[in-house]
Amino acid sequence: MMPVFRILIVERDAGETAELRELILHWEYASSTGCMLPASIHSVKTAEMALEAYAEFPPNLIIFGPTSAEEVSSCEIRHLRHSGGIEPVPILFVQDLSRAAEPPPPTDCDDILTKPYSSSLVQLKLGSIRRFCEFSRSLMAQRDRLRRHHADFLQEQANAREIFSNLGNESCLDDTPAIRYQLSPRAVLNGDLLAATHTPDGKLVLMLGDFAGHGLAAAVGAVPLTSIFYSMMPRGFSMGRVLREINRKLYDILPRQMFCCLVMLELDPRRNHLRLLNAGMPSPCLKRTSGELHLLESRHLPFGVLASDQIDSAIVNLRLLPGDRLYLWSDGIHEARNTKGEHFGECRLLELLRADRDGTQAFDQILQAVNAHAAEQHDDLSLVELDLTHSSLFHGACPAADSGGERRGGRMGNWSIQFLLSQHELRTADPLPHLLSVLAQMPGAARFQEDLAIALGELFRNALEHGVLELDSSIKSTDDGFIRYYDLLAERRSRLDTGWVRISLSCREGEDGGELKLVVEDSGAGFPEIREPKGVYAGRGLALLQTVCSEVQLAPGSSRVEAVIRWGPDPAESGGSQPNVVQNPSVPV
């Protein structure tokens, strides 16, 4: 039901007040729905009394009679207007044209009524004013609703931002000075996503994503992406397997007009090996210590576009040299526009990278240059700098899932398990996550997690690459050969139609300590005669095994490798109390 329309008459002459009342009482007004709506009338003698009446009778319209209209001051009119708050209250003056002297033109009112009164004209003006007041009241109600919706929206955004920020609690971005990054969202929520973690064997995996659009809709896509990343990578799943799962999930849940451009890299600091996939992002730049720049262009469609993928063929492999740095950025950087509409551009970025001789100034200089160039931020801006050979990257493995309480120092017990992988599993298999998940159930396994992951990873790769696939490590002796080696690995693995790898683990523990034995066999021809490895990138697997195992046994002509991790009675001394014993150390692994 519509509220009563309240009219306040200000006039000290009782006769004039009565005449105005009579006119208003005969006024018939129907709303847009056809309902007859009443009007309520209240009268006072002066403007001062009108101000006092506001508390009990807030008017929708004020009419000053002919006498009061001549006496009221501009200051009193202003007080009346201010007392109405933000909702406007029209003020009418009555002018008596029958008087001898011509009245002065009104300046403080909104409209006038002339006397002698014309009943039809009075009703016309009252009707138009009432419609104006109803429209104004409707606008005020909409304003209040918008304010409530806006407050709710801001609260929802604050909650969503906290949720999305909590998604990165597992990130290791701030654990090492080797990583510098800057994310500047255009809206409250960020369509760009940056995540980083370590695999069980100590590799650093970093991901920079850019969802189509920005704000809440773009940020929602971060939930499945980060959940897959942080649940699979620390468990040891391969980079290719994780990327395939991300693409499948985004294709299933994103609307067709949305997609995610993505760069993911896997850095093995022990081997100075970088693997990278670029799916629709601006080309990351690898800056060598010599100052040479290498752009790593996109070799894959953005994720969520197609259900199928070509992950393995799109991953590039690079060997690293001391001092190499990698720069990644979202398109908001080189698409930043100035007042003339000119983009910042990739050329300016590369010039800044070339000008930075010692590799310590480029990050800050790029941010300063983009901020100075951009007249307005049109997109999310993200920039990442990674010192690929920084010493801190050797000590960043994720903590074990059961690292708390007594489980860390518990007994390993006596047990044995065996896995056999045929050619079907070897094409895409990730044995490491499954083996580690089994070992994680053992109370004392946490203290060996990284050593186990490194040893299992090295032994499996040796069996697959050199045994089953018959790849020669000496191929990696040159830069071109390094890339060729991993291209051959992907090619031969995808076409594998025969072969197997057997992995056996057994644990024995007593009062004097214990040992964990890992045995890996394959269907290959066995190790060649003892020889020195060719090139700095060949034969490093065995040296890495020496750092985590107490003993490694292998023999020419045999495809069987046995590695042993021993520990004494004090769990705190595990892995360090026994000297490493390695047989046939010159055979490449």
Coordinates of C-alpha atoms in Angstrom, one line a residue:
M1 CA 0.0 0.0 0.0
M2 CA 1.3 3.4 -1.0
P3 CA 2.0 5.9 1.9
V4 CA -0.2 8.9 2.5
F5 CA 0.9 12.1 0.7
R6 CA 1.6 14.7 3.4
I7 CA 1.1 18.4 2.7
L8 CA 2.2 21.1 5.1
I9 CA 0.5 24.5 4.8
V10 CA 2.3 27.5 6.2
E11 CA 0.0 30.5 6.5
R12 CA -0.9 32.8 9.5
D13 CA -4.2 33.9 7.9
A14 CA -6.9 31.4 8.9
G15 CA -9.1 32.2 5.9
E16 CA -6.3 31.6 3.4
T17 CA -5.5 28.3 5.2
A18 CA -9.1 27.2 5.0
E19 CA -9.3 28.0 1.3
L20 CA -6.2 26.0 0.5
R21 CA -7.5 23.1 2.6
E22 CA -10.7 23.1 0.7
L23 CA -8.9 22.9 -2.7
I24 CA -6.7 20.0 -1.6
L25 CA -9.6 18.0 -0.1
H26 CA -11.4 18.1 -3.4
W27 CA -8.2 17.0 -5.2
E28 CA -8.6 13.5 -6.7
Y29 CA -5.4 11.6 -7.5
A30 CA -5.1 8.1 -8.8
S31 CA -1.8 6.2 -8.9
S32 CA -0.5 4.3 -11.9
T33 CA -2.3 1.2 -10.7
G34 CA -5.7 3.1 -10.6
C35 CA -5.9 3.3 -6.7
M36 CA -7.2 6.5 -5.2
L37 CA -4.6 7.7 -2.8
P38 CA -5.4 10.1 0.1
A39 CA -3.5 13.2 1.1
S40 CA -2.9 14.3 4.7
I41 CA -2.9 18.0 5.5
H42 CA -1.3 19.8 8.5
S43 CA -1.1 23.6 8.9
V44 CA 1.1 26.0 10.9
K45 CA 1.4 29.7 11.0
T46 CA 5.1 30.4 10.6
A47 CA 8.2 28.8 9.0
E48 CA 9.7 28.4 12.5
M49 CA 6.6 26.3 13.5
A50 CA 7.0 24.3 10.3
L51 CA 10.5 23.3 11.3
E52 CA 9.2 22.1 14.7
A53 CA 6.5 20.1 12.9
Y54 CA 9.0 18.1 10.9
A55 CA 9.6 15.6 13.8
E56 CA 5.9 14.4 13.9
F57 CA 4.8 15.3 10.4
P58 CA 7.6 15.1 7.8
P59 CA 6.0 16.6 4.7
N60 CA 6.2 15.6 1.1
L61 CA 5.1 19.1 0.0
I62 CA 5.2 22.5 1.6
I63 CA 2.8 25.3 0.5
F64 CA 3.3 28.9 1.7
G65 CA 0.1 30.9 1.6
P66 CA 0.1 34.4 0.1
T67 CA 0.8 36.2 3.4
S68 CA 3.6 33.8 4.6
A69 CA 5.2 33.7 1.1
E70 CA 5.8 37.4 1.4
E71 CA 7.2 37.2 4.9
V72 CA 9.4 34.1 4.9
S73 CA 13.2 34.7 4.5
S74 CA 15.7 32.9 2.3
C75 CA 17.5 31.6 5.4
E76 CA 14.3 29.9 6.7
I77 CA 13.7 28.3 3.4
R78 CA 17.2 26.8 3.4
H79 CA 16.6 25.4 6.9
L80 CA 13.4 23.8 5.7
R81 CA 15.2 22.2 2.8
H82 CA 18.0 20.9 5.0
S83 CA 15.5 19.4 7.5
G84 CA 14.1 17.2 4.7
G85 CA 17.4 15.3 4.4
I86 CA 18.5 14.0 1.1
E87 CA 14.9 13.4 -0.1
P88 CA 13.8 16.6 -1.9
V89 CA 10.7 18.3 -0.6
P90 CA 9.1 20.7 -3.1
I91 CA 8.1 24.2 -1.8
L92 CA 5.2 26.2 -3.4
F93 CA 4.5 29.9 -3.0
V94 CA 1.0 31.3 -3.4
Q95 CA 0.9 34.6 -5.3
D96 CA -2.2 36.8 -5.0
L97 CA -2.6 38.5 -8.4
S98 CA -5.7 40.4 -7.3
R99 CA -3.7 42.8 -5.1
A100 CA -3.0 46.3 -6.5
A101 CA 0.7 46.1 -6.2
E102 CA 2.4 43.4 -8.5
P103 CA 4.2 40.9 -6.2
P104 CA 7.9 40.4 -6.7
P105 CA 9.0 37.2 -8.6
P106 CA 9.8 34.4 -6.2
T107 CA 13.4 33.1 -6.1
D108 CA 13.4 30.6 -3.3
C109 CA 10.5 28.3 -4.2
D110 CA 10.2 25.5 -6.7
D111 CA 6.9 26.6 -8.2
I112 CA 3.9 28.9 -7.6
L113 CA 0.2 28.8 -7.3
T114 CA -1.7 31.9 -8.4
K115 CA -4.7 33.4 -6.7
P116 CA -7.6 33.6 -7.7
Y117 CA -7.2 29.8 -7.8
S118 CA -8.0 27.7 -10.8
S119 CA -9.1 24.3 -9.4
S120 CA -8.0 22.4 -12.5
L121 CA -4.6 24.1 -12.6
V122 CA -4.1 23.5 -8.8
Q123 CA -4.9 19.8 -9.2
L124 CA -2.6 19.5 -12.3
K125 CA 0.3 20.9 -10.3
L126 CA -0.4 18.9 -7.2
G127 CA -0.6 15.7 -9.4
S128 CA 2.7 16.4 -11.2
I129 CA 4.4 17.2 -7.8
R130 CA 3.1 14.0 -6.3
R131 CA 4.3 11.9 -9.2
F132 CA 7.7 13.6 -8.9
C133 CA 7.8 12.7 -5.2
E134 CA 6.8 9.1 -5.8
F135 CA 9.5 8.8 -8.4
S136 CA 12.0 10.4 -6.1
R137 CA 11.0 8.0 -3.3
S138 CA 11.4 5.1 -5.7
L139 CA 14.9 6.2 -6.6
M140 CA 15.8 6.5 -2.9
A141 CA 14.5 3.0 -2.3
Q142 CA 16.6 1.7 -5.2
R143 CA 19.6 3.6 -3.9
D144 CA 19.2 1.9 -0.5
R145 CA 18.9 -1.5 -2.2
L146 CA 22.0 -0.9 -4.2
R147 CA 23.9 0.2 -1.1
R148 CA 22.9 -3.0 0.6
H149 CA 23.8 -5.1 -2.4
H150 CA 27.1 -3.2 -2.7
A151 CA 27.9 -3.8 0.9
D152 CA 27.0 -7.5 0.5
F153 CA 29.1 -7.7 -2.6
L154 CA 32.1 -6.1 -0.9
Q155 CA 31.8 -8.6 1.9
E156 CA 31.6 -11.5 -0.5
Q157 CA 34.6 -10.2 -2.3
A158 CA 36.5 -9.9 0.9
N159 CA 35.6 -13.4 1.8
A160 CA 36.5 -14.7 -1.6
R161 CA 39.8 -12.9 -1.6
E162 CA 40.6 -14.5 1.8
I163 CA 39.7 -17.9 0.4
F164 CA 41.8 -17.4 -2.7
S165 CA 44.7 -16.1 -0.7
N166 CA 44.5 -19.2 1.6
L167 CA 44.7 -21.4 -1.5
G168 CA 48.4 -20.3 -1.7
N169 CA 49.2 -21.2 1.9
E170 CA 51.1 -24.2 0.6
S171 CA 53.2 -22.1 -1.7
C172 CA 57.0 -21.9 -1.3
L173 CA 57.2 -18.5 -3.2
D174 CA 58.4 -16.7 -0.1
D175 CA 60.7 -19.5 1.1
T176 CA 63.7 -18.6 -1.1
P177 CA 65.3 -15.4 -2.3
A178 CA 65.7 -17.0 -5.7
I179 CA 62.1 -16.0 -6.6
R180 CA 60.9 -12.4 -6.9
Y181 CA 57.3 -11.7 -8.0
Q182 CA 54.7 -9.0 -8.3
L183 CA 51.0 -9.5 -8.8
S184 CA 48.8 -6.4 -9.3
P185 CA 45.2 -7.2 -9.8
R186 CA 43.0 -4.8 -11.8
A187 CA 40.0 -5.7 -9.8
V188 CA 39.7 -6.8 -6.1
L189 CA 40.3 -10.3 -7.2
N190 CA 43.0 -11.5 -9.5
G191 CA 42.6 -13.3 -12.8
D192 CA 46.4 -14.0 -12.7
L193 CA 47.6 -16.9 -10.6
L194 CA 51.0 -17.7 -9.3
A195 CA 51.8 -20.9 -7.4
A196 CA 55.0 -22.8 -6.5
T197 CA 55.9 -26.0 -4.6
H198 CA 58.5 -28.7 -4.3
T199 CA 58.3 -32.3 -5.4
P200 CA 59.3 -35.0 -3.0
D201 CA 62.7 -35.3 -4.7
G202 CA 63.5 -31.5 -4.3
K203 CA 62.5 -30.1 -7.7
L204 CA 60.9 -26.7 -7.8
V205 CA 57.7 -26.4 -9.8
L206 CA 56.3 -23.0 -10.5
M207 CA 53.1 -22.1 -12.4
L208 CA 51.9 -18.7 -13.7
G209 CA 48.4 -18.6 -15.1
D210 CA 46.2 -16.0 -16.6
F211 CA 42.4 -16.6 -16.9
A212 CA 40.4 -14.9 -19.6
G213 CA 38.9 -11.7 -18.0
H214 CA 39.5 -10.5 -14.5
G215 CA 37.6 -10.2 -11.2
L216 CA 35.5 -12.9 -9.5
A217 CA 34.6 -14.9 -12.6
A218 CA 38.3 -15.3 -13.6
A219 CA 39.5 -15.9 -10.0
V220 CA 37.0 -18.8 -9.5
G221 CA 39.0 -20.8 -12.0
A222 CA 41.9 -20.7 -9.6
V223 CA 40.2 -23.1 -7.2
P224 CA 40.4 -26.3 -9.2
L225 CA 43.7 -25.3 -10.7
T226 CA 45.5 -24.8 -7.4
S227 CA 43.8 -27.7 -5.8
I228 CA 45.2 -30.0 -8.5
F229 CA 48.6 -28.4 -8.4
Y230 CA 49.1 -28.5 -4.6
S231 CA 47.6 -32.0 -4.2
M232 CA 49.5 -33.8 -7.0
M233 CA 52.9 -32.1 -7.3
P234 CA 54.0 -32.7 -3.6
R235 CA 53.1 -36.4 -4.0
G236 CA 55.5 -36.8 -6.9
F237 CA 53.2 -36.9 -10.0
S238 CA 55.0 -35.9 -13.1
M239 CA 54.7 -32.5 -14.7
G240 CA 53.0 -33.9 -17.8
R241 CA 50.5 -35.8 -15.7
V242 CA 49.5 -32.8 -13.6
L243 CA 49.2 -30.6 -16.7
R244 CA 46.9 -33.2 -18.4
E245 CA 44.7 -33.3 -15.3
I246 CA 44.5 -29.5 -15.1
N247 CA 43.4 -29.3 -18.8
R248 CA 40.8 -32.0 -18.3
K249 CA 39.3 -30.3 -15.3
L250 CA 39.2 -26.8 -16.8
Y251 CA 37.7 -28.1 -20.0
D252 CA 35.0 -29.8 -17.9
I253 CA 34.0 -26.9 -15.6
L254 CA 34.8 -23.7 -17.5
P255 CA 32.2 -22.0 -19.8
R256 CA 33.3 -22.2 -23.4
Q257 CA 34.2 -18.5 -23.6
M258 CA 36.7 -18.9 -20.7
F259 CA 40.1 -20.5 -20.8
C260 CA 43.4 -20.3 -19.0
C261 CA 46.8 -19.4 -20.5
L262 CA 49.5 -21.1 -18.5
V263 CA 53.2 -21.4 -18.0
M264 CA 54.5 -24.3 -15.8
L265 CA 58.2 -25.0 -15.2
E266 CA 60.0 -27.8 -13.3
L267 CA 63.5 -26.9 -12.1
D268 CA 65.9 -29.7 -11.0
P269 CA 68.7 -27.7 -9.3
R270 CA 70.8 -30.9 -8.8
R271 CA 70.9 -31.6 -12.5
N272 CA 70.7 -28.0 -13.7
H273 CA 67.8 -29.1 -15.8
L274 CA 64.7 -26.9 -16.6
R275 CA 61.5 -28.3 -18.2
L276 CA 58.9 -25.7 -19.3
L277 CA 55.5 -25.7 -21.0
N278 CA 54.0 -22.5 -22.4
A279 CA 50.3 -22.7 -23.2
G280 CA 49.2 -19.3 -24.6
M281 CA 51.2 -17.1 -22.3
P282 CA 53.6 -14.3 -23.4
S283 CA 57.0 -15.9 -24.1
P284 CA 59.1 -16.3 -21.0
C285 CA 62.7 -15.1 -21.4
L286 CA 65.7 -17.1 -20.3
K287 CA 68.6 -14.7 -19.7
R288 CA 72.0 -16.4 -19.8
T289 CA 75.0 -15.1 -17.9
S290 CA 76.5 -14.1 -21.2
G291 CA 73.5 -11.7 -21.7
E292 CA 72.0 -13.8 -24.4
L293 CA 68.2 -13.8 -24.3
H294 CA 66.1 -16.9 -25.3
L295 CA 62.3 -16.5 -25.7
L296 CA 60.3 -19.6 -25.0
E297 CA 57.3 -19.3 -27.2
S298 CA 53.9 -20.9 -26.7
R299 CA 53.7 -24.5 -28.1
H300 CA 50.3 -25.4 -26.8
L301 CA 46.8 -24.0 -26.8
P302 CA 45.5 -22.4 -23.6
F303 CA 44.0 -24.9 -21.1
G304 CA 40.3 -25.5 -21.2
V305 CA 39.9 -24.9 -24.9
L306 CA 40.1 -28.6 -26.1
A307 CA 39.6 -31.8 -24.3
S308 CA 42.6 -33.3 -26.0
D309 CA 46.2 -32.2 -25.4
Q310 CA 49.7 -32.5 -26.7
I311 CA 51.5 -32.0 -23.4
D312 CA 54.5 -34.2 -23.9
S313 CA 55.5 -32.7 -27.3
A314 CA 55.0 -29.1 -26.0
I315 CA 57.3 -29.4 -23.0
V316 CA 60.8 -27.9 -23.8
N317 CA 64.0 -29.1 -22.0
L318 CA 66.9 -26.7 -21.2
R319 CA 70.2 -27.2 -19.5
L320 CA 71.2 -24.4 -17.2
L321 CA 74.5 -22.6 -16.5
P322 CA 75.4 -20.7 -13.3
G323 CA 73.7 -17.3 -13.1
D324 CA 71.0 -18.0 -15.6
R325 CA 67.7 -16.2 -14.8
L326 CA 64.1 -16.7 -16.1
Y327 CA 61.5 -14.0 -16.4
L328 CA 57.8 -14.6 -16.8
W329 CA 55.0 -12.1 -17.1
S330 CA 51.3 -11.9 -18.0
D331 CA 50.0 -10.0 -21.0
G332 CA 49.0 -7.1 -18.7
I333 CA 52.6 -6.1 -18.7
H334 CA 53.3 -5.6 -22.4
E335 CA 49.7 -4.5 -23.1
A336 CA 49.9 -1.6 -20.6
R337 CA 48.8 1.5 -22.6
N338 CA 49.7 5.1 -22.2
T339 CA 47.4 8.1 -22.9
K340 CA 48.0 7.8 -26.6
G341 CA 46.9 4.2 -26.6
E342 CA 50.5 2.8 -27.2
H343 CA 51.3 -0.6 -25.7
F344 CA 54.3 -1.0 -23.5
G345 CA 55.3 -3.8 -25.8
E346 CA 57.7 -6.8 -25.7
C347 CA 60.5 -4.8 -27.2
R348 CA 60.7 -2.4 -24.2
L349 CA 60.8 -5.4 -21.9
L350 CA 63.7 -7.1 -23.8
E351 CA 65.6 -3.8 -23.9
L352 CA 65.4 -3.5 -20.2
L353 CA 66.6 -7.1 -19.8
R354 CA 69.6 -6.5 -22.1
A355 CA 70.5 -3.4 -20.3
D356 CA 70.8 -5.2 -17.0
R357 CA 74.4 -6.5 -17.1
D358 CA 74.6 -8.1 -13.6
G359 CA 71.0 -9.4 -13.5
T360 CA 70.0 -7.6 -10.3
Q361 CA 68.1 -4.5 -11.6
A362 CA 65.8 -5.8 -14.4
F363 CA 62.9 -6.8 -12.1
D364 CA 62.6 -3.4 -10.4
Q365 CA 63.3 -1.5 -13.7
I366 CA 60.5 -3.3 -15.5
L367 CA 57.9 -2.5 -12.8
Q368 CA 59.0 1.1 -12.7
A369 CA 58.9 1.4 -16.5
V370 CA 55.4 -0.2 -16.8
N371 CA 54.0 2.0 -14.1
A372 CA 55.5 5.1 -15.6
H373 CA 54.1 4.2 -19.1
A374 CA 50.6 3.1 -18.2
A375 CA 48.0 5.8 -17.9
E376 CA 45.5 3.3 -16.5
Q377 CA 45.6 -0.3 -15.5
H378 CA 43.5 -2.3 -18.0
D379 CA 44.4 -5.8 -17.0
D380 CA 46.0 -7.8 -14.2
L381 CA 49.8 -7.3 -14.1
S382 CA 52.1 -10.2 -13.0
L383 CA 55.9 -10.4 -13.2
V384 CA 58.2 -13.2 -11.9
E385 CA 62.0 -13.4 -11.8
L386 CA 63.7 -16.7 -11.0
D387 CA 67.4 -17.1 -10.3
L388 CA 67.7 -20.6 -11.7
T389 CA 71.0 -21.6 -10.0
H390 CA 70.6 -19.9 -6.6
S391 CA 72.0 -22.0 -3.8
S392 CA 68.8 -21.8 -1.7
L393 CA 67.0 -24.0 -4.3
F394 CA 68.9 -27.0 -3.0
H395 CA 67.2 -26.9 0.4
G396 CA 63.6 -26.4 -0.4
A397 CA 62.0 -29.8 -0.5
C398 CA 58.5 -29.9 1.0
P399 CA 58.2 -31.3 4.5
A400 CA 56.8 -34.8 4.9
A401 CA 53.1 -35.1 5.4
D402 CA 53.6 -37.0 8.7
S403 CA 56.4 -34.9 10.0
G404 CA 54.7 -34.1 13.3
G405 CA 54.7 -36.0 16.6
E406 CA 56.1 -39.4 17.2
R407 CA 55.6 -40.7 13.7
R408 CA 58.7 -38.9 12.5
G409 CA 60.9 -40.9 14.8
G410 CA 58.9 -44.1 14.7
R411 CA 60.1 -47.5 13.6
M412 CA 60.1 -48.5 10.0
G413 CA 59.5 -52.1 10.8
N414 CA 60.1 -55.2 8.6
W415 CA 58.3 -55.4 5.3
S416 CA 58.7 -55.8 1.5
I417 CA 56.8 -54.7 -1.6
Q418 CA 57.2 -55.2 -5.3
F419 CA 55.9 -53.3 -8.4
L420 CA 56.0 -54.5 -12.0
L421 CA 55.4 -52.0 -14.8
S422 CA 54.8 -53.3 -18.3
Q423 CA 55.0 -51.4 -21.6
H424 CA 51.5 -50.1 -21.2
E425 CA 52.2 -48.4 -17.8
L426 CA 55.7 -47.3 -19.0
R427 CA 54.3 -45.0 -21.7
T428 CA 52.8 -42.6 -19.1
A429 CA 53.3 -44.2 -15.7
D430 CA 54.3 -42.2 -12.6
P431 CA 55.5 -44.9 -10.1
L432 CA 56.9 -42.4 -7.7
P433 CA 53.5 -41.1 -6.2
H434 CA 52.2 -44.7 -5.7
L435 CA 55.4 -45.9 -4.0
L436 CA 55.7 -42.9 -1.8
S437 CA 52.0 -43.1 -0.8
V438 CA 52.6 -46.7 0.4
L439 CA 55.8 -45.8 2.2
A440 CA 54.1 -42.8 3.8
Q441 CA 52.0 -45.3 5.8
M442 CA 55.1 -46.5 7.6
P443 CA 55.5 -44.5 10.9
G444 CA 59.2 -43.7 10.4
A445 CA 59.2 -43.1 6.7
A446 CA 59.0 -39.3 7.0
R447 CA 62.7 -38.9 7.8
F448 CA 63.6 -40.6 4.5
Q449 CA 61.0 -39.0 2.2
E450 CA 63.3 -36.8 0.2
D451 CA 66.1 -39.5 0.0
L452 CA 63.6 -42.1 -1.1
A453 CA 62.1 -39.9 -3.7
I454 CA 65.5 -39.0 -5.2
A455 CA 66.7 -42.6 -5.2
L456 CA 63.5 -44.1 -6.6
G457 CA 63.3 -41.3 -9.2
E458 CA 66.9 -41.8 -10.3
L459 CA 66.7 -45.6 -10.5
F460 CA 63.4 -45.6 -12.4
R461 CA 64.6 -43.0 -14.9
N462 CA 67.8 -45.0 -15.4
A463 CA 65.9 -48.2 -16.0
L464 CA 63.4 -46.6 -18.4
E465 CA 65.7 -44.3 -20.3
H466 CA 68.8 -46.3 -20.6
G467 CA 67.5 -49.8 -20.1
V468 CA 64.1 -50.1 -21.8
L469 CA 64.4 -47.2 -24.3
E470 CA 68.2 -47.6 -24.9
L471 CA 69.0 -43.9 -24.8
D472 CA 72.7 -42.9 -24.5
S473 CA 73.5 -40.2 -21.9
S474 CA 76.4 -39.0 -24.1
I475 CA 73.8 -37.4 -26.4
K476 CA 73.4 -34.7 -23.8
S477 CA 77.0 -33.5 -24.1
T478 CA 75.9 -30.5 -26.2
D479 CA 73.1 -28.0 -26.0
D480 CA 71.5 -29.3 -29.2
G481 CA 72.0 -32.9 -28.0
F482 CA 70.5 -32.1 -24.6
I483 CA 67.2 -31.0 -26.3
R484 CA 67.5 -34.0 -28.7
Y485 CA 67.8 -36.4 -25.9
Y486 CA 64.5 -35.4 -24.3
D487 CA 62.8 -35.3 -27.7
L488 CA 63.9 -38.9 -28.3
L489 CA 62.7 -39.8 -24.8
A490 CA 59.2 -38.5 -25.5
E491 CA 59.1 -40.1 -29.0
R492 CA 60.3 -43.5 -27.9
R493 CA 58.2 -43.6 -24.8
S494 CA 55.0 -42.8 -26.8
R495 CA 55.7 -45.7 -29.2
L496 CA 56.9 -48.3 -26.6
D497 CA 55.4 -51.7 -27.4
T498 CA 57.6 -54.0 -25.3
G499 CA 59.6 -53.9 -22.1
W500 CA 59.2 -53.8 -18.3
V501 CA 60.6 -52.4 -15.1
R502 CA 60.5 -54.2 -11.8
I503 CA 60.8 -52.2 -8.5
S504 CA 61.3 -54.0 -5.2
L505 CA 61.6 -52.4 -1.7
S506 CA 62.4 -54.2 1.5
C507 CA 63.0 -52.9 5.0
R508 CA 64.7 -54.6 7.9
E509 CA 65.0 -52.9 11.3
G510 CA 66.5 -54.0 14.7
E511 CA 67.8 -52.6 17.9
D512 CA 71.1 -51.5 16.2
G513 CA 69.3 -49.7 13.3
G514 CA 68.1 -50.8 10.0
E515 CA 68.3 -50.6 6.2
L516 CA 66.0 -49.9 3.4
K517 CA 66.9 -51.8 0.2
L518 CA 65.7 -50.6 -3.3
V519 CA 66.2 -52.9 -6.2
V520 CA 65.3 -51.9 -9.8
E521 CA 65.5 -54.2 -12.8
D522 CA 64.5 -53.7 -16.4
S523 CA 64.2 -55.6 -19.7
G524 CA 67.2 -53.8 -21.2
A525 CA 70.5 -55.3 -22.3
G526 CA 72.2 -54.3 -19.0
F527 CA 75.0 -51.9 -18.2
P528 CA 77.9 -51.6 -20.7
E529 CA 81.5 -52.2 -19.7
I530 CA 82.9 -49.7 -17.3
R531 CA 83.7 -46.4 -19.0
E532 CA 84.0 -42.8 -18.3
P533 CA 80.8 -40.8 -19.0
K534 CA 81.0 -38.4 -21.9
G535 CA 80.0 -34.8 -21.2
V536 CA 79.0 -33.0 -18.0
Y537 CA 75.4 -34.0 -18.4
A538 CA 76.1 -37.8 -18.6
G539 CA 76.6 -40.1 -15.6
R540 CA 75.4 -37.6 -13.0
G541 CA 72.6 -39.9 -11.7
L542 CA 75.0 -42.2 -10.0
A543 CA 76.7 -39.3 -8.2
L544 CA 73.4 -38.1 -7.0
L545 CA 72.5 -41.6 -5.7
Q546 CA 75.8 -41.5 -3.7
T547 CA 74.6 -38.5 -1.8
V548 CA 71.4 -40.2 -0.5
C549 CA 72.3 -43.9 -0.3
S550 CA 74.8 -45.8 1.9
E551 CA 75.5 -48.3 -0.9
V552 CA 74.9 -48.7 -4.6
Q553 CA 75.6 -52.0 -6.4
L554 CA 75.5 -52.7 -10.2
A555 CA 77.5 -54.8 -12.6
P556 CA 78.3 -54.6 -16.4
G557 CA 75.9 -56.8 -18.4
S558 CA 73.3 -56.7 -15.7
S559 CA 70.2 -54.6 -15.6
R560 CA 69.8 -54.9 -11.9
V561 CA 70.7 -52.0 -9.6
E562 CA 70.6 -52.2 -5.8
A563 CA 70.7 -49.2 -3.5
V564 CA 70.7 -49.3 0.3
I565 CA 69.8 -46.6 2.8
R566 CA 71.0 -47.4 6.3
W567 CA 70.4 -45.8 9.7
G568 CA 71.6 -46.3 13.2
P569 CA 69.6 -46.7 16.4
D570 CA 69.1 -42.9 16.7
P571 CA 66.7 -41.7 14.1
A572 CA 68.3 -38.3 14.2
E573 CA 71.5 -39.7 12.8
S574 CA 69.8 -41.6 9.9
G575 CA 71.6 -41.3 6.6
G576 CA 74.6 -39.6 8.0
S577 CA 76.2 -42.2 10.3
Q578 CA 77.2 -44.7 7.6
P579 CA 79.8 -44.0 4.9
N580 CA 78.6 -44.4 1.3
V581 CA 79.9 -47.4 -0.5
V582 CA 79.5 -47.4 -4.3
Q583 CA 80.6 -50.1 -6.6
N584 CA 81.4 -49.4 -10.3
P585 CA 81.0 -45.6 -9.9
S586 CA 81.9 -44.8 -13.5
V587 CA 78.9 -46.5 -15.1
P588 CA 76.4 -43.8 -16.3
V589 CA 73.0 -43.8 -14.5

